[in-house]
Amino acid sequence: MKYWLLVTHPANFEIMKAKNIAAMKAKRKSFAEQVRPADKVVFYLTKIGKFGGVAEFTSRTKEDKTKIFTEEKPGEVHPWRFDVKFEVKLDEKDYVPSEDFKDKLKYLKKWPAKYWKLGFQGNVHEIQEEDYEALKKGLSK
């Protein structure tokens, strides 16, 4: 089993919550192909720097280019889609700030302390089970 951190725009996360899906950008095909049912995912929301939920993948990737997401860059698409079962699905008012985890995640130790936010650049990252559990616990309060 693998544990993933999916970085997405808040508007796209709202769509994912409503449709019980997760999606990765086109250039992340190699990551998408590694995902298996029962893998876990935590959703980090760009622009606001908060976490919004935790889910379990219930399917492998499916290519779907139907335009349903807000694309921040011209020509950007999210064709790698997955069915998910949310374990924690927060409302916008309950999203948890990333600052709450900056000293708790091993994953963020890759960067100098003052640059910890670099860990949330890019669309998808594999994280350790320990970090996943810390995030899930912090979002489940």
mmCIF file of C-alpha atoms in Angstrom:
data_model
loop_
_atom_site.group_PDB
_atom_site.id
_atom_site.type_symbol
_atom_site.label_atom_id
_atom_site.label_comp_id
_atom_site.label_asym_id
_atom_site.label_seq_id
_atom_site.Cartn_x
_atom_site.Cartn_y
_atom_site.Cartn_z
ATOM 1 C CA MET A 1 0.000 0.000 0.000
ATOM 2 C CA LYS A 2 1.146 3.517 -0.827
ATOM 3 C CA TYR A 3 0.258 6.861 0.687
ATOM 4 C CA TRP A 4 -0.155 9.928 -1.465
ATOM 5 C CA LEU A 5 -0.375 13.687 -1.063
ATOM 6 C CA LEU A 6 -2.472 15.234 -3.809
ATOM 7 C CA VAL A 7 -2.024 18.986 -4.272
ATOM 8 C CA THR A 8 -5.048 20.608 -5.876
ATOM 9 C CA HIS A 9 -6.943 23.875 -6.251
ATOM 10 C CA PRO A 10 -9.743 24.360 -3.673
ATOM 11 C CA ALA A 11 -12.395 24.584 -6.419
ATOM 12 C CA ASN A 12 -11.200 21.277 -7.852
ATOM 13 C CA PHE A 13 -11.300 19.680 -4.421
ATOM 14 C CA GLU A 14 -14.956 20.687 -4.096
ATOM 15 C CA ILE A 15 -15.648 18.860 -7.360
ATOM 16 C CA MET A 16 -13.695 15.809 -6.168
ATOM 17 C CA LYS A 17 -15.658 15.752 -2.896
ATOM 18 C CA ALA A 18 -18.990 16.012 -4.723
ATOM 19 C CA LYS A 19 -18.131 13.264 -7.227
ATOM 20 C CA ASN A 20 -16.059 11.004 -4.920
ATOM 21 C CA ILE A 21 -13.115 11.121 -7.284
ATOM 22 C CA ALA A 22 -9.486 12.200 -7.278
ATOM 23 C CA ALA A 23 -7.631 13.504 -10.319
ATOM 24 C CA MET A 24 -4.048 14.126 -11.378
ATOM 25 C CA LYS A 25 -2.683 16.455 -14.023
ATOM 26 C CA ALA A 26 -1.737 15.113 -17.453
ATOM 27 C CA LYS A 27 1.999 15.287 -16.798
ATOM 28 C CA ARG A 28 1.606 13.027 -13.719
ATOM 29 C CA LYS A 29 0.761 9.862 -15.661
ATOM 30 C CA SER A 30 3.690 7.926 -14.154
ATOM 31 C CA PHE A 31 2.355 8.611 -10.645
ATOM 32 C CA ALA A 32 -1.225 7.833 -11.665
ATOM 33 C CA GLU A 33 -0.172 4.437 -13.004
ATOM 34 C CA GLN A 34 1.363 3.531 -9.609
ATOM 35 C CA VAL A 35 -1.880 4.043 -7.672
ATOM 36 C CA ARG A 36 -3.716 0.885 -6.611
ATOM 37 C CA PRO A 37 -7.062 0.349 -4.918
ATOM 38 C CA ALA A 38 -6.658 0.582 -1.112
ATOM 39 C CA ASP A 39 -3.872 3.192 -1.432
ATOM 40 C CA LYS A 40 -4.578 6.282 0.677
ATOM 41 C CA VAL A 41 -4.550 9.955 -0.297
ATOM 42 C CA VAL A 42 -4.517 13.263 1.582
ATOM 43 C CA PHE A 43 -5.729 16.391 -0.205
ATOM 44 C CA TYR A 44 -3.702 19.608 0.165
ATOM 45 C CA LEU A 45 -5.337 22.760 -1.167
ATOM 46 C CA THR A 46 -3.232 25.344 -2.974
ATOM 47 C CA LYS A 47 -3.921 29.071 -2.679
ATOM 48 C CA ILE A 48 -5.219 28.633 0.890
ATOM 49 C CA GLY A 49 -2.505 26.309 2.279
ATOM 50 C CA LYS A 50 -4.889 23.927 4.016
ATOM 51 C CA PHE A 51 -5.805 20.250 4.076
ATOM 52 C CA GLY A 52 -9.350 19.261 3.150
ATOM 53 C CA GLY A 53 -9.689 15.518 3.413
ATOM 54 C CA VAL A 54 -8.448 11.964 3.328
ATOM 55 C CA ALA A 55 -9.629 9.165 1.063
ATOM 56 C CA GLU A 56 -8.954 5.627 -0.078
ATOM 57 C CA PHE A 57 -8.550 4.886 -3.767
ATOM 58 C CA THR A 58 -11.149 2.347 -4.894
ATOM 59 C CA SER A 59 -10.058 2.098 -8.534
ATOM 60 C CA ARG A 60 -7.002 2.274 -10.715
ATOM 61 C CA THR A 61 -6.533 5.271 -12.959
ATOM 62 C CA LYS A 62 -8.983 5.918 -15.750
ATOM 63 C CA GLU A 63 -8.283 8.427 -18.490
ATOM 64 C CA ASP A 64 -11.091 10.959 -18.775
ATOM 65 C CA LYS A 65 -10.565 14.322 -20.469
ATOM 66 C CA THR A 66 -14.059 15.639 -19.749
ATOM 67 C CA LYS A 67 -13.602 19.265 -18.633
ATOM 68 C CA ILE A 68 -14.902 19.507 -15.084
ATOM 69 C CA PHE A 69 -11.965 21.123 -13.277
ATOM 70 C CA THR A 70 -10.662 24.654 -12.895
ATOM 71 C CA GLU A 71 -7.419 24.760 -14.833
ATOM 72 C CA GLU A 72 -4.914 27.276 -13.554
ATOM 73 C CA LYS A 73 -2.739 27.250 -16.666
ATOM 74 C CA PRO A 74 -3.829 27.331 -20.319
ATOM 75 C CA GLY A 75 -4.081 23.824 -21.774
ATOM 76 C CA GLU A 76 -3.778 22.121 -18.382
ATOM 77 C CA VAL A 77 -6.029 19.101 -17.861
ATOM 78 C CA HIS A 78 -6.629 16.482 -15.166
ATOM 79 C CA PRO A 79 -7.224 13.320 -17.230
ATOM 80 C CA TRP A 80 -5.999 10.730 -14.684
ATOM 81 C CA ARG A 81 -9.025 10.045 -12.541
ATOM 82 C CA PHE A 82 -9.793 7.613 -9.766
ATOM 83 C CA ASP A 83 -12.793 6.589 -7.732
ATOM 84 C CA VAL A 84 -12.265 7.264 -4.038
ATOM 85 C CA LYS A 85 -14.051 6.661 -0.762
ATOM 86 C CA PHE A 86 -13.594 9.612 1.564
ATOM 87 C CA GLU A 87 -12.603 8.759 5.115
ATOM 88 C CA VAL A 88 -12.446 12.438 6.113
ATOM 89 C CA LYS A 89 -14.316 15.004 3.995
ATOM 90 C CA LEU A 90 -14.130 18.438 5.610
ATOM 91 C CA ASP A 91 -16.337 21.412 4.858
ATOM 92 C CA GLU A 92 -14.456 24.516 3.726
ATOM 93 C CA LYS A 93 -14.834 26.189 7.145
ATOM 94 C CA ASP A 94 -13.152 23.190 8.784
ATOM 95 C CA TYR A 95 -10.107 22.864 6.516
ATOM 96 C CA VAL A 96 -6.926 22.477 8.583
ATOM 97 C CA PRO A 97 -3.970 24.860 8.034
ATOM 98 C CA SER A 98 -0.755 23.257 6.841
ATOM 99 C CA GLU A 99 1.085 25.106 9.631
ATOM 100 C CA ASP A 100 -0.495 22.635 12.074
ATOM 101 C CA PHE A 101 1.708 19.912 10.543
ATOM 102 C CA LYS A 102 4.946 21.687 9.621
ATOM 103 C CA ASP A 103 6.851 20.165 12.559
ATOM 104 C CA LYS A 104 5.028 16.822 12.539
ATOM 105 C CA LEU A 105 5.712 15.438 9.067
ATOM 106 C CA LYS A 106 8.935 13.597 8.207
ATOM 107 C CA TYR A 107 8.219 14.354 4.562
ATOM 108 C CA LEU A 108 8.813 18.077 5.155
ATOM 109 C CA LYS A 109 12.259 17.473 6.675
ATOM 110 C CA LYS A 110 13.656 17.265 3.106
ATOM 111 C CA TRP A 111 13.705 21.068 3.056
ATOM 112 C CA PRO A 112 15.314 23.609 5.387
ATOM 113 C CA ALA A 113 12.829 24.509 8.155
ATOM 114 C CA LYS A 114 12.089 27.983 6.787
ATOM 115 C CA TYR A 115 11.246 26.506 3.358
ATOM 116 C CA TRP A 116 8.889 23.757 4.550
ATOM 117 C CA LYS A 117 6.121 24.961 2.215
ATOM 118 C CA LEU A 118 8.173 23.694 -0.745
ATOM 119 C CA GLY A 119 6.826 20.253 0.173
ATOM 120 C CA PHE A 120 3.476 21.285 -1.237
ATOM 121 C CA GLN A 121 4.685 22.308 -4.691
ATOM 122 C CA GLY A 122 3.778 20.034 -7.571
ATOM 123 C CA ASN A 123 0.658 17.936 -8.057
ATOM 124 C CA VAL A 124 1.364 14.637 -6.335
ATOM 125 C CA HIS A 125 3.844 13.197 -3.843
ATOM 126 C CA GLU A 126 4.308 9.843 -2.187
ATOM 127 C CA ILE A 127 4.480 10.128 1.603
ATOM 128 C CA GLN A 128 5.223 7.690 4.418
ATOM 129 C CA GLU A 129 2.504 5.867 6.340
ATOM 130 C CA GLU A 130 3.557 7.705 9.500
ATOM 131 C CA ASP A 131 2.893 11.081 7.862
ATOM 132 C CA TYR A 132 -0.405 9.869 6.428
ATOM 133 C CA GLU A 133 -1.518 8.755 9.906
ATOM 134 C CA ALA A 134 -0.510 12.105 11.436
ATOM 135 C CA LEU A 135 -2.464 13.983 8.769
ATOM 136 C CA LYS A 136 -5.523 11.744 9.063
ATOM 137 C CA LYS A 137 -5.529 12.116 12.847
ATOM 138 C CA GLY A 138 -5.148 15.896 12.587
ATOM 139 C CA LEU A 139 -8.014 16.169 10.118
ATOM 140 C CA SER A 140 -10.319 13.850 12.074
ATOM 141 C CA LYS A 141 -10.630 16.082 15.155
#
